[in-house]
Amino acid sequence: VMDAPLGLSTGAADIFANTGGVMEAALRTVHEIVTGRPLPFDGLRVKPIEGLEGVKEASLTVTGTLPEWAFLEGVALNVAVAHGLSNARRVIESVRDGRRNYHFVEIMTCQGGCIGGGGQPRLTTEEVRKARIRAIWQEDEGKKLRKSHENPDIKRLYEEFLGRPLGEQSHEFLHTEYTQRSLV
């Protein structure tokens, strides 16, 4: 048995680096859990939430739900993706003042997502940023496993320790709540 110190990753894990990647990874898994089928998009790509526009929106209507998810049949899931703090502010203000209603929002502070962040080599041009983003999408497309819930290491973690997603054990170890702390 070979040791994999960084673990096995899926294409969904790779695309977390790009703006829109967290949303797309989540939608791949949610759609399959709720309907039993993969996302009905070419190559599992949700094009409306990809790209370098500051704010991107999509509405995906859920159809053909499994019986336990029947309450979601016909629901239009409204999602938004923003990168850069000024764009994040626009999304937050549009929700706060009632102009928009989203079920899920992804916000990344760095332009283009983490691929353009401080932990990456310095960008020399916008073309370099775009090339990095394309490379991440290509990495995803080349993976055998492209959905988060397909990762055998994560499946084993749930089977042997966490129980089930959103269960008591997984909630205790994977979720947190905001706690305001005074500055000393």
Protein backbone atom coordinates (compact mmCIF):
# COMPACT_ATOMS: atom_id res chain seq x y z
CA VAL A 1 0.00 0.00 0.00
CA MET A 2 1.36 3.37 -1.00
CA ASP A 3 1.14 6.25 1.46
CA ALA A 4 -0.47 9.36 -0.01
CA PRO A 5 0.66 12.14 2.36
CA LEU A 6 -1.53 14.75 0.65
CA GLY A 7 -4.40 12.33 0.12
CA LEU A 8 -6.47 11.66 -2.96
CA SER A 9 -8.20 14.62 -4.52
CA THR A 10 -11.06 15.04 -6.93
CA GLY A 11 -11.49 17.56 -9.69
CA ALA A 12 -13.97 19.29 -7.39
CA ALA A 13 -11.16 19.85 -4.89
CA ASP A 14 -8.98 21.36 -7.60
CA ILE A 15 -11.55 23.88 -8.77
CA PHE A 16 -11.84 25.34 -5.26
CA ALA A 17 -8.89 27.51 -6.38
CA ASN A 18 -11.00 29.34 -8.98
CA THR A 19 -13.78 31.83 -8.45
CA GLY A 20 -16.97 29.81 -8.90
CA GLY A 21 -15.20 26.56 -8.11
CA VAL A 22 -16.56 26.07 -4.60
CA MET A 23 -20.09 26.71 -5.89
CA GLU A 24 -19.67 24.34 -8.82
CA ALA A 25 -18.23 21.59 -6.62
CA ALA A 26 -21.13 21.96 -4.19
CA LEU A 27 -23.72 21.92 -6.99
CA ARG A 28 -22.22 18.75 -8.47
CA THR A 29 -22.70 16.94 -5.18
CA VAL A 30 -26.03 18.45 -4.15
CA HIS A 31 -27.65 17.74 -7.51
CA GLU A 32 -26.53 14.13 -7.48
CA ILE A 33 -27.66 13.56 -3.89
CA VAL A 34 -31.06 15.14 -4.51
CA THR A 35 -31.78 13.61 -7.94
CA GLY A 36 -29.52 10.56 -8.14
CA ARG A 37 -28.12 11.95 -11.41
CA PRO A 38 -25.09 14.07 -12.32
CA LEU A 39 -25.54 17.75 -13.11
CA PRO A 40 -27.14 18.08 -16.55
CA PHE A 41 -24.39 20.32 -17.91
CA ASP A 42 -21.74 19.55 -20.49
CA GLY A 43 -18.69 18.22 -18.67
CA LEU A 44 -20.29 19.01 -15.28
CA ARG A 45 -19.46 22.68 -15.91
CA VAL A 46 -21.89 25.37 -14.71
CA LYS A 47 -20.81 28.05 -17.19
CA PRO A 48 -22.93 30.94 -15.80
CA ILE A 49 -20.85 30.96 -12.58
CA GLU A 50 -17.46 30.72 -14.29
CA GLY A 51 -15.38 33.61 -15.55
CA LEU A 52 -13.86 36.79 -14.23
CA GLU A 53 -16.93 38.98 -13.96
CA GLY A 54 -17.03 40.36 -10.43
CA VAL A 55 -20.47 38.95 -9.63
CA LYS A 56 -22.05 35.97 -11.38
CA GLU A 57 -25.51 34.56 -10.78
CA ALA A 58 -27.35 31.41 -11.81
CA SER A 59 -30.71 29.83 -11.15
CA LEU A 60 -30.93 26.06 -11.39
CA THR A 61 -34.34 24.40 -11.29
CA VAL A 62 -34.36 21.07 -9.48
CA THR A 63 -36.31 18.38 -11.34
CA GLY A 64 -36.62 14.64 -10.99
CA THR A 65 -35.88 14.56 -7.27
CA LEU A 66 -35.58 11.34 -5.32
CA PRO A 67 -38.58 10.66 -3.02
CA GLU A 68 -36.85 11.85 0.16
CA TRP A 69 -36.09 15.18 -1.55
CA ALA A 70 -39.52 15.66 -3.16
CA PHE A 71 -39.98 18.98 -1.33
CA LEU A 72 -37.29 20.41 -3.63
CA GLU A 73 -39.06 19.39 -6.85
CA GLY A 74 -39.38 22.43 -9.11
CA VAL A 75 -37.46 24.73 -6.77
CA ALA A 76 -35.23 27.25 -8.52
CA LEU A 77 -31.97 27.36 -6.56
CA ASN A 78 -30.56 30.86 -6.83
CA VAL A 79 -26.81 31.11 -6.43
CA ALA A 80 -24.26 33.89 -6.62
CA VAL A 81 -20.48 33.97 -6.93
CA ALA A 82 -18.36 37.03 -6.17
CA HIS A 83 -14.63 37.64 -6.05
CA GLY A 84 -12.93 40.74 -4.74
CA LEU A 85 -14.14 42.60 -1.66
CA SER A 86 -15.98 45.36 -3.54
CA ASN A 87 -17.99 42.70 -5.37
CA ALA A 88 -18.65 40.86 -2.12
CA ARG A 89 -20.03 44.10 -0.69
CA ARG A 90 -22.36 44.46 -3.70
CA VAL A 91 -23.76 40.94 -3.17
CA ILE A 92 -24.18 41.39 0.58
CA GLU A 93 -25.91 44.75 0.15
CA SER A 94 -28.25 43.36 -2.53
CA VAL A 95 -29.33 40.59 -0.12
CA ARG A 96 -29.55 42.92 2.86
CA ASP A 97 -31.82 45.42 1.08
CA GLY A 98 -34.00 42.69 -0.45
CA ARG A 99 -33.06 43.14 -4.12
CA ARG A 100 -31.69 39.58 -4.30
CA ASN A 101 -32.55 36.29 -2.64
CA TYR A 102 -29.96 33.53 -2.86
CA HIS A 103 -29.86 30.02 -1.48
CA PHE A 104 -26.07 29.84 -1.63
CA VAL A 105 -23.37 32.49 -2.07
CA GLU A 106 -19.66 31.95 -2.70
CA ILE A 107 -17.35 34.84 -1.91
CA MET A 108 -13.61 34.84 -2.53
CA THR A 109 -11.63 37.91 -1.57
CA CYS A 110 -8.84 37.43 -4.13
CA GLN A 111 -9.36 38.39 -7.77
CA GLY A 112 -10.08 35.20 -9.71
CA GLY A 113 -10.23 33.20 -6.49
CA CYS A 114 -7.39 31.66 -4.50
CA ILE A 115 -5.49 31.13 -7.75
CA GLY A 116 -4.86 34.90 -7.68
CA GLY A 117 -4.16 35.10 -3.95
CA GLY A 118 -1.19 35.98 -1.83
CA GLY A 119 0.02 32.38 -1.55
CA GLN A 120 0.55 32.14 -5.30
CA PRO A 121 3.43 33.41 -7.43
CA ARG A 122 2.93 37.07 -8.26
CA LEU A 123 0.81 37.71 -11.32
CA THR A 124 2.52 39.70 -14.03
CA THR A 125 -0.47 40.12 -16.36
CA GLU A 126 -4.18 39.40 -16.49
CA GLU A 127 -3.37 36.78 -19.14
CA VAL A 128 -1.32 34.85 -16.56
CA ARG A 129 -4.33 34.83 -14.20
CA LYS A 130 -6.57 33.56 -17.01
CA ALA A 131 -4.03 30.87 -17.94
CA ARG A 132 -3.88 29.66 -14.33
CA ILE A 133 -7.65 29.51 -14.14
CA ARG A 134 -7.85 27.54 -17.41
CA ALA A 135 -5.20 25.13 -16.10
CA ILE A 136 -7.28 24.43 -12.99
CA TRP A 137 -10.38 23.67 -15.09
CA GLN A 138 -8.29 21.38 -17.31
CA GLU A 139 -6.95 19.58 -14.23
CA ASP A 140 -10.54 18.99 -13.12
CA GLU A 141 -11.57 17.70 -16.55
CA GLY A 142 -8.66 15.25 -16.57
CA LYS A 143 -9.57 13.62 -13.26
CA LYS A 144 -11.35 10.30 -13.04
CA LEU A 145 -13.11 11.48 -9.87
CA ARG A 146 -14.66 14.92 -10.34
CA LYS A 147 -17.19 15.19 -7.52
CA SER A 148 -16.38 15.74 -3.85
CA HIS A 149 -18.63 12.90 -2.69
CA GLU A 150 -16.71 10.41 -4.87
CA ASN A 151 -13.46 10.73 -2.90
CA PRO A 152 -12.87 7.29 -1.30
CA ASP A 153 -10.86 8.79 1.58
CA ILE A 154 -13.75 11.09 2.49
CA LYS A 155 -16.25 8.24 2.14
CA ARG A 156 -14.15 6.14 4.52
CA LEU A 157 -13.87 9.05 6.99
CA TYR A 158 -17.66 9.28 7.14
CA GLU A 159 -18.16 5.51 7.33
CA GLU A 160 -15.57 4.96 10.07
CA PHE A 161 -15.78 8.15 12.12
CA LEU A 162 -18.12 10.99 11.18
CA GLY A 163 -21.26 8.97 10.48
CA ARG A 164 -23.23 11.01 7.98
CA PRO A 165 -23.11 14.53 6.55
CA LEU A 166 -24.84 16.98 8.90
CA GLY A 167 -25.02 14.26 11.56
CA GLU A 168 -24.13 14.87 15.19
CA GLN A 169 -20.50 13.70 14.93
CA SER A 170 -19.76 15.48 11.64
CA HIS A 171 -21.38 18.65 12.96
CA GLU A 172 -19.28 18.56 16.12
CA PHE A 173 -15.99 18.23 14.23
CA LEU A 174 -16.60 20.08 10.95
CA HIS A 175 -18.90 22.99 11.79
CA THR A 176 -18.30 26.15 13.72
CA GLU A 177 -20.32 29.09 14.90
CA TYR A 178 -19.40 32.72 15.06
CA THR A 179 -18.47 33.89 18.52
CA GLN A 180 -17.87 37.57 19.05
CA ARG A 181 -14.77 38.19 21.10
CA SER A 182 -13.76 41.49 22.59
CA LEU A 183 -10.36 42.85 21.69
CA VAL A 184 -8.00 43.02 24.63
